């Protein structure tokens, strides 16, 4: 490791985690799913969070919907807007492994979540919620990681609480 890299590592101090604030500033999540053959698919969806679960209203016209409806685990990411970041390599982000489940149409949960989606994302939700190819998916967090700068990475549990600082891996250079 060269002198400059050593100095940078010493100066890199963890920044206090603000997981819930990042989620509150975000209107959509980035989705990573896989199909039955294991082929990856990435997409995004507007979301709402109720209790500790994320909900998305998605169409079967999208590949990720079938992947989620089939119950395949998914990863979701919340990430700081590029225009707001000071360092593109150190954008604040939260990545969570989730277990998806489909919510029954017109159930109490469906109605509550659709109302919250409408409140958050507007009247368009009324239109798409009535379309039969749209389904409501619950994404239950399992575990994840939160990064908010160089040397500032954390493990996150299913409640999105910080477990510990990820200080076990040092950056190496030539």
Coordinates of N, CA, C and O in Angstrom, one line a residue:
X1 N 0.9 -1.2 0.0 CA 0.0 0.0 0.0 C 0.9 1.2 0.0 O 1.8 1.3 0.8
X2 N 0.6 2.2 -0.9 CA 1.5 3.4 -0.9 C 1.1 4.4 0.2 O 0.0 4.2 0.8
X3 N 1.9 5.4 0.4 CA 1.7 6.3 1.5 C 0.4 7.1 1.3 O -0.3 7.3 2.3
X4 N 0.1 7.5 0.1 CA -1.2 8.2 -0.1 C -2.4 7.4 0.2 O -3.3 7.9 0.9
X5 N -2.4 6.1 -0.1 CA -3.5 5.2 0.2 C -3.6 5.0 1.7 O -4.7 5.0 2.3
X6 N -2.5 4.8 2.4 CA -2.5 4.7 3.8 C -3.1 5.9 4.5 O -3.9 5.8 5.4
X7 N -2.7 7.1 4.0 CA -3.2 8.3 4.6 C -4.7 8.4 4.4 O -5.5 8.8 5.3
X8 N -5.2 8.1 3.2 CA -6.6 8.1 2.9 C -7.4 7.2 3.8 O -8.5 7.5 4.3
X9 N -6.9 6.0 4.0 CA -7.5 5.0 4.9 C -7.6 5.5 6.3 O -8.6 5.3 7.0
X10 N -6.6 6.2 6.8 CA -6.6 6.8 8.1 C -7.6 7.9 8.3 O -8.3 8.0 9.3
X11 N -7.8 8.7 7.2 CA -8.7 9.8 7.2 C -10.1 9.4 7.0 O -11.1 10.1 7.4
X12 N -10.3 8.2 6.4 CA -11.7 7.7 6.2 C -12.3 7.3 7.5 O -11.9 6.3 8.1
X13 N -13.3 8.0 8.0 CA -13.9 7.7 9.2 C -15.4 7.4 8.9 O -16.0 8.1 8.1
X14 N -15.9 6.4 9.6 CA -17.4 6.1 9.4 C -18.2 7.3 9.7 O -18.0 8.1 10.6
X15 N -19.2 7.5 8.8 CA -20.2 8.6 9.0 C -21.4 7.9 9.6 O -21.8 6.8 9.3
X16 N -22.0 8.6 10.5 CA -23.2 8.1 11.2 C -24.3 7.6 10.2 O -24.6 8.4 9.3
X17 N -24.7 6.4 10.4 CA -25.7 5.8 9.5 C -27.1 6.6 9.6 O -27.5 6.9 10.6
X18 N -27.7 6.8 8.4 CA -29.0 7.4 8.3 C -29.8 6.6 7.4 O -30.3 7.1 6.4
X19 N -30.0 5.3 7.7 CA -30.8 4.4 6.8 C -32.2 4.9 6.6 O -32.6 5.0 5.4
X20 N -32.9 5.2 7.6 CA -34.3 5.5 7.5 C -34.5 6.8 6.7 O -35.4 7.0 6.0
X21 N -33.5 7.8 6.9 CA -33.6 9.0 6.2 C -33.4 8.8 4.7 O -34.1 9.5 3.9
X22 N -32.5 7.9 4.3 CA -32.3 7.6 2.9 C -33.6 7.0 2.3 O -34.1 7.4 1.2
X23 N -34.2 6.1 3.0 CA -35.5 5.5 2.5 C -36.6 6.6 2.4 O -37.3 6.6 1.4
X24 N -36.7 7.5 3.3 CA -37.7 8.6 3.3 C -37.5 9.5 2.1 O -38.4 10.1 1.6
X25 N -36.2 9.7 1.7 CA -35.9 10.6 0.6 C -36.1 10.0 -0.8 O -36.0 10.6 -1.8
X26 N -36.4 8.7 -0.8 CA -36.4 7.9 -2.0 C -37.9 7.6 -2.4 O -38.6 7.2 -1.5
X27 N -38.2 7.7 -3.7 CA -39.6 7.4 -4.1 C -39.7 6.1 -4.9 O -40.7 5.5 -5.0
X28 N -38.5 5.6 -5.3 CA -38.5 4.3 -6.1 C -37.3 3.5 -5.6 O -36.3 4.0 -5.2
X29 N -37.5 2.2 -5.8 CA -36.4 1.3 -5.5 C -35.9 0.6 -6.8 O -36.6 0.5 -7.7
X30 N -34.6 0.3 -6.8 CA -34.0 -0.5 -7.8 C -34.1 -1.9 -7.5 O -33.8 -2.3 -6.3
X31 N -34.6 -2.7 -8.4 CA -34.9 -4.1 -8.2 C -33.9 -5.0 -8.9 O -33.6 -4.7 -10.1
X32 N -33.4 -6.0 -8.3 CA -32.6 -7.1 -9.0 C -33.3 -8.4 -8.7 O -33.4 -8.8 -7.5
X33 N -33.7 -9.0 -9.8 CA -34.4 -10.3 -9.7 C -33.7 -11.3 -10.6 O -32.8 -10.9 -11.4
X34 N -34.2 -12.5 -10.5 CA -33.7 -13.6 -11.5 C -34.8 -14.5 -11.9 O -35.8 -14.7 -11.1
X35 N -34.7 -15.0 -13.1 CA -35.8 -15.8 -13.6 C -35.5 -17.3 -13.2 O -34.5 -17.6 -12.6
X36 N -36.4 -18.2 -13.7 CA -36.3 -19.6 -13.4 C -34.9 -20.2 -13.8 O -34.5 -21.2 -13.2
X37 N -34.4 -19.7 -14.9 CA -33.1 -20.2 -15.4 C -31.9 -19.5 -14.7 O -30.7 -19.8 -15.0
X38 N -32.2 -18.6 -13.8 CA -31.1 -17.8 -13.1 C -30.6 -16.6 -13.8 O -29.7 -16.0 -13.4
X39 N -31.3 -16.2 -14.9 CA -30.9 -15.0 -15.6 C -31.3 -13.8 -14.8 O -32.4 -13.7 -14.4
X40 N -30.4 -12.8 -14.7 CA -30.6 -11.6 -13.9 C -31.5 -10.6 -14.7 O -31.6 -10.6 -15.9
X41 N -32.2 -9.8 -13.9 CA -33.1 -8.7 -14.5 C -33.0 -7.6 -13.5 O -33.2 -7.8 -12.3
X42 N -32.8 -6.4 -14.0 CA -32.8 -5.2 -13.1 C -33.9 -4.3 -13.6 O -34.2 -4.2 -14.8
X43 N -34.5 -3.6 -12.7 CA -35.6 -2.7 -13.0 C -35.8 -1.7 -11.8 O -34.9 -1.7 -11.0
X44 N -36.9 -1.0 -11.8 CA -37.2 -0.2 -10.7 C -38.7 -0.1 -10.5 O -39.4 -0.5 -11.4
X45 N -39.1 0.3 -9.3 CA -40.6 0.5 -9.1 C -40.8 1.5 -8.0 O -40.0 1.5 -7.0
X46 N -41.8 2.4 -8.1 CA -42.2 3.2 -7.0 C -42.6 2.3 -5.9 O -43.1 1.2 -6.1
X47 N -42.4 2.8 -4.6 CA -42.7 1.9 -3.5 C -43.3 2.7 -2.4 O -43.3 4.0 -2.4
X48 N -43.9 2.0 -1.4 CA -44.2 2.6 -0.1 C -43.7 1.6 1.0 O -43.6 0.4 0.7
X49 N -43.5 2.1 2.1 CA -43.1 1.3 3.3 C -44.2 1.4 4.3 O -44.5 2.5 4.8
X50 N -44.7 0.2 4.8 CA -45.6 0.2 5.9 C -45.0 -0.8 6.9 O -44.6 -1.9 6.5
X51 N -44.8 -0.4 8.1 CA -44.1 -1.1 9.1 C -42.7 -1.4 8.6 O -42.0 -0.5 8.2
X52 N -42.4 -2.6 8.5 CA -41.0 -2.9 8.0 C -41.0 -3.6 6.7 O -40.1 -4.3 6.3
X53 N -42.1 -3.4 5.9 CA -42.2 -4.1 4.6 C -42.3 -3.0 3.5 O -43.0 -2.0 3.7
X54 N -41.7 -3.3 2.4 CA -41.8 -2.4 1.2 C -42.8 -3.1 0.2 O -42.9 -4.3 0.1
X55 N -43.6 -2.2 -0.4 CA -44.7 -2.7 -1.3 C -44.5 -2.0 -2.6 O -44.3 -0.8 -2.7
X56 N -44.7 -2.8 -3.7 CA -44.6 -2.3 -5.1 C -45.8 -2.8 -5.8 O -46.3 -3.9 -5.6
X57 N -46.4 -2.0 -6.7 CA -47.5 -2.3 -7.6 C -46.9 -2.4 -9.0 O -46.4 -1.4 -9.5
X58 N -46.8 -3.7 -9.5 CA -46.1 -3.9 -10.7 C -46.9 -4.7 -11.7 O -47.8 -5.5 -11.4
X59 N -46.6 -4.6 -13.0 CA -47.3 -5.2 -14.1 C -46.6 -6.5 -14.6 O -45.4 -6.5 -14.6
X60 N -47.4 -7.5 -15.0 CA -46.9 -8.7 -15.5 C -46.2 -8.4 -16.9 O -45.6 -9.3 -17.5
X61 N -46.4 -7.3 -17.5 CA -45.7 -6.9 -18.7 C -44.2 -6.8 -18.5 O -43.4 -6.8 -19.4
X62 N -43.8 -6.6 -17.2 CA -42.4 -6.5 -16.9 C -41.8 -7.9 -16.4 O -42.5 -8.6 -15.7
X63 N -40.6 -8.2 -16.8 CA -40.0 -9.4 -16.4 C -39.9 -9.6 -14.9 O -40.1 -10.7 -14.4
X64 N -39.6 -8.5 -14.2 CA -39.3 -8.7 -12.8 C -40.6 -9.1 -12.0 O -40.5 -9.7 -11.0
X65 N -41.8 -8.8 -12.6 CA -43.0 -9.1 -11.9 C -43.2 -10.7 -11.8 O -43.5 -11.2 -10.7
X66 N -43.0 -11.4 -12.9 CA -43.1 -12.8 -12.8 C -42.0 -13.4 -11.9 O -42.3 -14.3 -11.1
X67 N -40.8 -12.9 -11.9 CA -39.8 -13.3 -11.0 C -40.2 -13.2 -9.5 O -40.0 -14.1 -8.7
X68 N -40.8 -12.0 -9.2 CA -41.2 -11.8 -7.9 C -42.5 -12.6 -7.5 O -42.6 -13.2 -6.4
X69 N -43.4 -12.7 -8.4 CA -44.6 -13.5 -8.2 C -44.3 -15.0 -7.9 O -45.0 -15.6 -7.2
X70 N -43.3 -15.4 -8.5 CA -42.9 -16.8 -8.3 C -42.1 -17.0 -7.0 O -41.7 -18.1 -6.7
X71 N -42.0 -16.0 -6.3 CA -41.4 -16.1 -4.9 C -39.9 -16.1 -4.9 O -39.3 -16.4 -3.8
X72 N -39.2 -15.8 -6.0 CA -37.7 -15.8 -6.0 C -37.2 -14.6 -5.2 O -37.7 -13.5 -5.4
X73 N -36.2 -14.8 -4.4 CA -35.7 -13.8 -3.6 C -35.2 -12.6 -4.5 O -34.8 -12.9 -5.7
X74 N -35.2 -11.4 -4.0 CA -34.8 -10.3 -4.8 C -33.9 -9.4 -3.9 O -34.0 -9.4 -2.7
X75 N -33.2 -8.6 -4.6 CA -32.4 -7.5 -3.9 C -33.0 -6.2 -4.3 O -33.4 -6.0 -5.5
X76 N -33.1 -5.3 -3.4 CA -33.5 -3.9 -3.7 C -32.5 -2.9 -3.2 O -31.7 -3.2 -2.3
X77 N -32.4 -1.8 -3.9 CA -31.4 -0.8 -3.6 C -32.1 0.6 -3.6 O -32.9 0.9 -4.4
X78 N -31.7 1.3 -2.5 CA -32.1 2.7 -2.4 C -30.7 3.4 -2.6 O -29.7 3.1 -2.0
X79 N -30.7 4.5 -3.4 CA -29.4 5.1 -3.7 C -29.6 6.7 -3.8 O -30.6 7.1 -4.3
X80 N -28.7 7.4 -3.3 CA -28.7 8.8 -3.3 C -28.7 9.3 -4.8 O -28.0 8.7 -5.6
X81 N -29.4 10.3 -5.0 CA -29.5 10.9 -6.4 C -28.1 11.4 -6.8 O -27.3 12.0 -6.0
X82 N -27.7 11.1 -8.0 CA -26.4 11.5 -8.5 C -26.2 13.0 -8.4 O -25.0 13.4 -8.1
X83 N -27.2 13.8 -8.6 CA -27.0 15.2 -8.6 C -26.8 15.7 -7.2 O -26.3 16.9 -7.0
X84 N -27.1 14.9 -6.2 CA -26.9 15.4 -4.8 C -25.6 14.8 -4.2 O -25.2 15.3 -3.1
X85 N -24.9 13.9 -4.9 CA -23.7 13.3 -4.3 C -22.5 14.2 -4.5 O -22.3 14.9 -5.4
X86 N -21.6 14.1 -3.5 CA -20.3 14.9 -3.5 C -19.3 14.1 -4.2 O -18.3 14.6 -4.8
X87 N -19.4 12.7 -4.1 CA -18.4 11.8 -4.7 C -19.1 10.6 -5.3 O -19.7 9.8 -4.6
X88 N -19.0 10.5 -6.6 CA -19.8 9.5 -7.4 C -19.4 8.1 -7.0 O -20.2 7.2 -7.0
X89 N -18.2 7.9 -6.5 CA -17.7 6.5 -6.0 C -18.2 6.2 -4.6 O -18.1 5.1 -4.2
X90 N -18.8 7.2 -4.0 CA -19.2 6.9 -2.6 C -20.6 7.4 -2.3 O -21.0 7.9 -1.3
X91 N -21.5 7.1 -3.3 CA -22.9 7.5 -3.2 C -23.5 6.7 -2.0 O -23.3 5.5 -1.8
X92 N -24.3 7.4 -1.2 CA -25.0 6.8 -0.1 C -26.0 5.8 -0.7 O -26.7 6.0 -1.7
X93 N -26.0 4.5 -0.1 CA -26.9 3.5 -0.7 C -27.2 2.4 0.4 O -26.4 2.2 1.3
X94 N -28.3 1.8 0.2 CA -28.8 0.8 1.0 C -29.2 -0.4 0.1 O -30.0 -0.2 -0.8
X95 N -28.6 -1.5 0.3 CA -29.0 -2.7 -0.5 C -29.5 -3.8 0.5 O -28.9 -4.1 1.5
X96 N -30.7 -4.3 0.1 CA -31.4 -5.2 1.0 C -31.8 -6.5 0.3 O -32.4 -6.4 -0.8
X97 N -31.5 -7.7 0.8 CA -32.0 -8.9 0.3 C -33.4 -9.0 0.9 O -33.7 -8.7 2.1
X98 N -34.4 -9.4 0.0 CA -35.8 -9.5 0.4 C -36.4 -10.8 0.0 O -36.0 -11.5 -0.9
X99 N -37.5 -11.1 0.7 CA -38.3 -12.2 0.3 C -39.7 -11.6 -0.2 O -40.3 -11.0 0.6
X100 N -40.0 -11.9 -1.4 CA -41.2 -11.3 -2.0 C -42.5 -12.2 -1.7 O -42.3 -13.5 -1.6
X101 N -43.6 -11.6 -1.6 CA -44.9 -12.3 -1.6 C -46.0 -11.5 -2.2 O -45.9 -10.2 -2.1
X102 N -46.9 -12.1 -2.9 CA -48.0 -11.4 -3.5 C -49.1 -11.2 -2.6 O -49.5 -12.1 -1.8
X103 N -49.7 -10.0 -2.6 CA -50.8 -9.6 -1.7 C -52.1 -9.8 -2.5 O -52.2 -9.4 -3.7
X104 N -53.0 -10.4 -1.9 CA -54.3 -10.7 -2.5 C -55.1 -9.4 -2.9 O -55.2 -8.6 -2.0
X105 N -55.5 -9.4 -4.1 CA -56.3 -8.2 -4.6 C -57.5 -8.0 -3.7 O -58.2 -9.0 -3.4
X106 N -57.8 -6.8 -3.4 CA -59.0 -6.4 -2.6 C -59.0 -6.9 -1.1 O -60.0 -6.8 -0.4
X107 N -57.8 -7.4 -0.7 CA -57.7 -7.7 0.8 C -57.5 -6.4 1.5 O -57.3 -5.4 1.0
X108 N -57.6 -6.5 2.8 CA -57.4 -5.4 3.7 C -56.0 -4.8 3.5 O -55.8 -3.5 3.3
X109 N -55.0 -5.6 3.4 CA -53.6 -5.1 3.1 C -53.6 -4.5 1.7 O -53.0 -3.4 1.6
X110 N -54.1 -5.1 0.7 CA -54.2 -4.5 -0.6 C -54.8 -3.1 -0.5 O -54.2 -2.1 -1.0
X111 N -55.9 -2.9 0.1 CA -56.6 -1.6 0.1 C -55.8 -0.6 0.9 O -55.7 0.6 0.5
X112 N -55.2 -1.0 2.0 CA -54.4 -0.1 2.8 C -53.1 0.4 2.0 O -52.8 1.6 2.0
X113 N -52.5 -0.6 1.4 CA -51.2 -0.2 0.6 C -51.5 0.6 -0.6 O -50.9 1.6 -0.9
X114 N -52.6 0.3 -1.3 CA -53.0 1.0 -2.5 C -53.3 2.5 -2.1 O -52.9 3.4 -2.8
X115 N -54.0 2.6 -1.0 CA -54.3 4.0 -0.5 C -53.0 4.8 -0.2 O -52.9 6.0 -0.5
X116 N -52.1 4.1 0.4 CA -50.8 4.7 0.7 C -50.0 5.0 -0.5 O -49.4 6.1 -0.6
X117 N -50.0 4.1 -1.5 CA -49.4 4.4 -2.8 C -50.0 5.6 -3.5 O -49.3 6.5 -4.0
X118 N -51.3 5.7 -3.4 CA -52.0 6.9 -4.1 C -51.6 8.2 -3.3 O -51.3 9.2 -4.0
X119 N -51.6 8.1 -2.0 CA -51.2 9.3 -1.2 C -49.8 9.7 -1.6 O -49.5 10.9 -1.6
X120 N -48.9 8.8 -1.8 CA -47.5 9.0 -2.0 C -47.2 9.4 -3.5 O -46.4 10.3 -3.7
X121 N -47.8 8.7 -4.4 CA -47.4 8.8 -5.8 C -48.5 9.3 -6.7 O -48.3 9.4 -7.9
X122 N -49.7 9.7 -6.2 CA -50.7 10.3 -7.0 C -51.8 9.5 -7.5 O -51.8 8.3 -7.3
X123 N -52.7 10.1 -8.3 CA -53.9 9.5 -8.8 C -53.7 8.4 -9.8 O -54.5 7.6 -10.0
X124 N -52.5 8.4 -10.4 CA -52.2 7.3 -11.4 C -52.3 6.0 -10.8 O -52.6 5.0 -11.5
X125 N -52.2 5.9 -9.5 CA -52.3 4.6 -8.8 C -53.7 4.0 -8.9 O -53.8 2.8 -9.1
X126 N -54.7 4.9 -8.9 CA -56.1 4.4 -9.1 C -56.2 3.7 -10.4 O -56.9 2.6 -10.5
X127 N -55.6 4.3 -11.4 CA -55.7 3.7 -12.8 C -55.0 2.4 -12.9 O -55.6 1.4 -13.3
X128 N -53.8 2.3 -12.4 CA -53.0 1.1 -12.6 C -53.5 0.0 -11.6 O -53.4 -1.2 -11.9
X129 N -54.0 0.3 -10.4 CA -54.5 -0.7 -9.5 C -55.7 -1.4 -10.0 O -55.9 -2.5 -9.7
X130 N -56.4 -0.7 -10.9 CA -57.6 -1.4 -11.5 C -57.2 -2.3 -12.7 O -58.0 -3.1 -13.1
X131 N -56.0 -2.2 -13.2 CA -55.6 -3.0 -14.3 C -55.3 -4.4 -13.8 O -54.5 -4.5 -12.8
X132 N -55.8 -5.4 -14.4 CA -55.7 -6.8 -13.9 C -54.3 -7.4 -14.1 O -53.9 -8.3 -13.4
X133 N -53.4 -6.8 -14.9 CA -52.1 -7.3 -15.0 C -51.1 -6.7 -13.9 O -50.0 -7.2 -13.8
X134 N -51.7 -5.8 -13.1 CA -50.9 -5.3 -12.0 C -51.1 -6.0 -10.7 O -52.3 -6.3 -10.4
X135 N -50.1 -6.4 -10.0 CA -50.2 -7.1 -8.8 C -49.4 -6.3 -7.7 O -48.5 -5.5 -8.0
X136 N -49.8 -6.6 -6.5 CA -49.1 -5.9 -5.3 C -48.1 -6.9 -4.7 O -48.6 -8.1 -4.4
X137 N -46.9 -6.5 -4.6 CA -45.9 -7.4 -4.0 C -45.3 -6.8 -2.8 O -45.0 -5.6 -2.7
X138 N -45.2 -7.6 -1.7 CA -44.6 -7.2 -0.5 C -43.2 -7.7 -0.5 O -42.9 -8.9 -0.9
X139 N -42.2 -6.9 -0.2 CA -40.8 -7.2 -0.1 C -40.4 -7.1 1.3 O -40.2 -6.1 1.9
X140 N -40.2 -8.3 1.9 CA -39.8 -8.4 3.3 C -38.3 -8.4 3.5 O -37.6 -9.3 3.0
X141 N -37.7 -7.4 4.1 CA -36.2 -7.4 4.3 C -35.7 -8.6 5.1 O -36.4 -9.1 6.0
X142 N -34.6 -9.1 4.7 CA -33.9 -10.2 5.3 C -32.6 -9.7 6.0 O -32.4 -9.9 7.2
X143 N -31.8 -9.1 5.2 CA -30.5 -8.5 5.7 C -30.0 -7.6 4.6 O -30.5 -7.6 3.5
X144 N -29.0 -6.8 4.9 CA -28.4 -5.9 3.9 C -27.2 -5.2 4.3 O -26.6 -5.6 5.3
X145 N -26.9 -4.2 3.5 CA -25.7 -3.3 3.8 C -26.0 -1.9 3.5 O -26.8 -1.6 2.6
X146 N -25.4 -1.0 4.2 CA -25.6 0.4 4.0 C -24.2 1.1 3.9 O -23.3 0.8 4.7
X147 N -24.0 1.9 2.9 CA -22.8 2.6 2.7 C -23.1 4.1 2.6 O -24.0 4.5 1.9
X148 N -22.3 4.9 3.3 CA -22.5 6.3 3.2 C -21.1 7.1 3.1 O -21.0 8.2 3.6
X149 N -20.2 6.4 2.4 CA -18.9 7.1 2.2 C -17.8 6.1 2.3 O -18.0 4.9 2.6
X150 N -16.6 6.5 1.9 CA -15.4 5.7 2.0 C -15.1 5.3 3.4 O -15.2 6.1 4.3
X151 N -14.9 4.0 3.7 CA -14.7 3.5 5.0 C -15.9 3.6 5.9 O -15.8 3.5 7.1
X152 N -17.0 3.7 5.3 CA -18.3 3.9 6.1 C -19.3 3.0 5.6 O -20.3 3.4 4.9
X153 N -19.2 1.7 5.9 CA -20.1 0.7 5.4 C -20.6 -0.2 6.6 O -19.8 -0.4 7.6
X154 N -21.8 -0.6 6.6 CA -22.4 -1.2 7.8 C -23.3 -2.4 7.3 O -23.9 -2.4 6.2
X155 N -23.4 -3.4 8.2 CA -24.3 -4.5 8.0 C -25.7 -4.1 8.6 O -25.7 -3.4 9.6
X156 N -26.8 -4.5 7.9 CA -28.1 -4.1 8.4 C -28.9 -5.4 8.6 O -28.8 -6.3 7.8
X157 N -29.8 -5.4 9.6 CA -30.6 -6.5 9.9 C -32.0 -6.4 9.2 O -32.2 -5.4 8.5
X158 N -32.8 -7.4 9.5 CA -34.2 -7.4 8.8 C -35.1 -6.2 9.3 O -36.0 -5.9 8.6
X159 N -34.7 -5.6 10.4 CA -35.5 -4.4 10.8 C -34.9 -3.1 10.3 O -35.3 -2.0 10.7
X160 N -33.8 -3.2 9.5 CA -33.1 -2.1 8.9 C -32.3 -1.4 10.0 O -32.0 -0.2 9.8
X161 N -32.0 -2.1 11.1 CA -31.2 -1.5 12.1 C -29.7 -1.9 11.8 O -29.4 -3.0 11.3
X162 N -28.8 -1.0 12.2 CA -27.4 -1.2 11.9 C -26.9 -2.3 12.9 O -27.2 -2.2 14.1
X163 N -26.3 -3.3 12.4 CA -25.7 -4.4 13.2 C -24.3 -4.1 13.6 O -23.9 -4.2 14.8
X164 N -23.4 -3.7 12.6 CA -22.0 -3.4 12.9 C -21.4 -2.7 11.7 O -21.9 -2.8 10.6
X165 N -20.3 -2.1 12.0 CA -19.5 -1.4 11.0 C -18.7 -2.5 10.3 O -18.2 -3.4 10.9
X166 N -18.7 -2.4 8.9 CA -18.0 -3.4 8.1 C -16.5 -3.0 8.0 O -16.1 -2.5 7.0
X167 N -15.8 -3.1 9.1 CA -14.4 -2.7 9.1 C -13.4 -3.8 8.9 O -12.2 -3.7 9.1
X168 N -13.9 -5.0 8.5 CA -13.0 -6.2 8.4 C -12.3 -6.3 7.1 O -11.4 -7.1 6.9
X169 N -12.6 -5.4 6.1 CA -12.0 -5.5 4.8 C -11.3 -4.1 4.5 O -12.0 -3.1 4.5
X170 N -10.0 -4.2 4.4 CA -9.3 -2.9 4.1 C -9.1 -2.8 2.6 O -8.9 -3.8 1.9
X171 N -9.2 -1.6 2.0 CA -8.9 -1.4 0.6 C -7.4 -1.7 0.4 O -6.6 -1.2 1.2
X172 N -7.1 -2.3 -0.7 CA -5.7 -2.6 -1.1 C -5.4 -1.9 -2.4 O -6.3 -1.8 -3.2
X173 N -4.2 -1.5 -2.5 CA -3.8 -0.9 -3.8 C -2.5 -1.6 -4.2 O -1.8 -2.3 -3.4
X174 N -2.1 -1.4 -5.4 CA -0.9 -2.1 -5.9 C 0.4 -1.6 -5.2 O 0.5 -0.5 -4.8

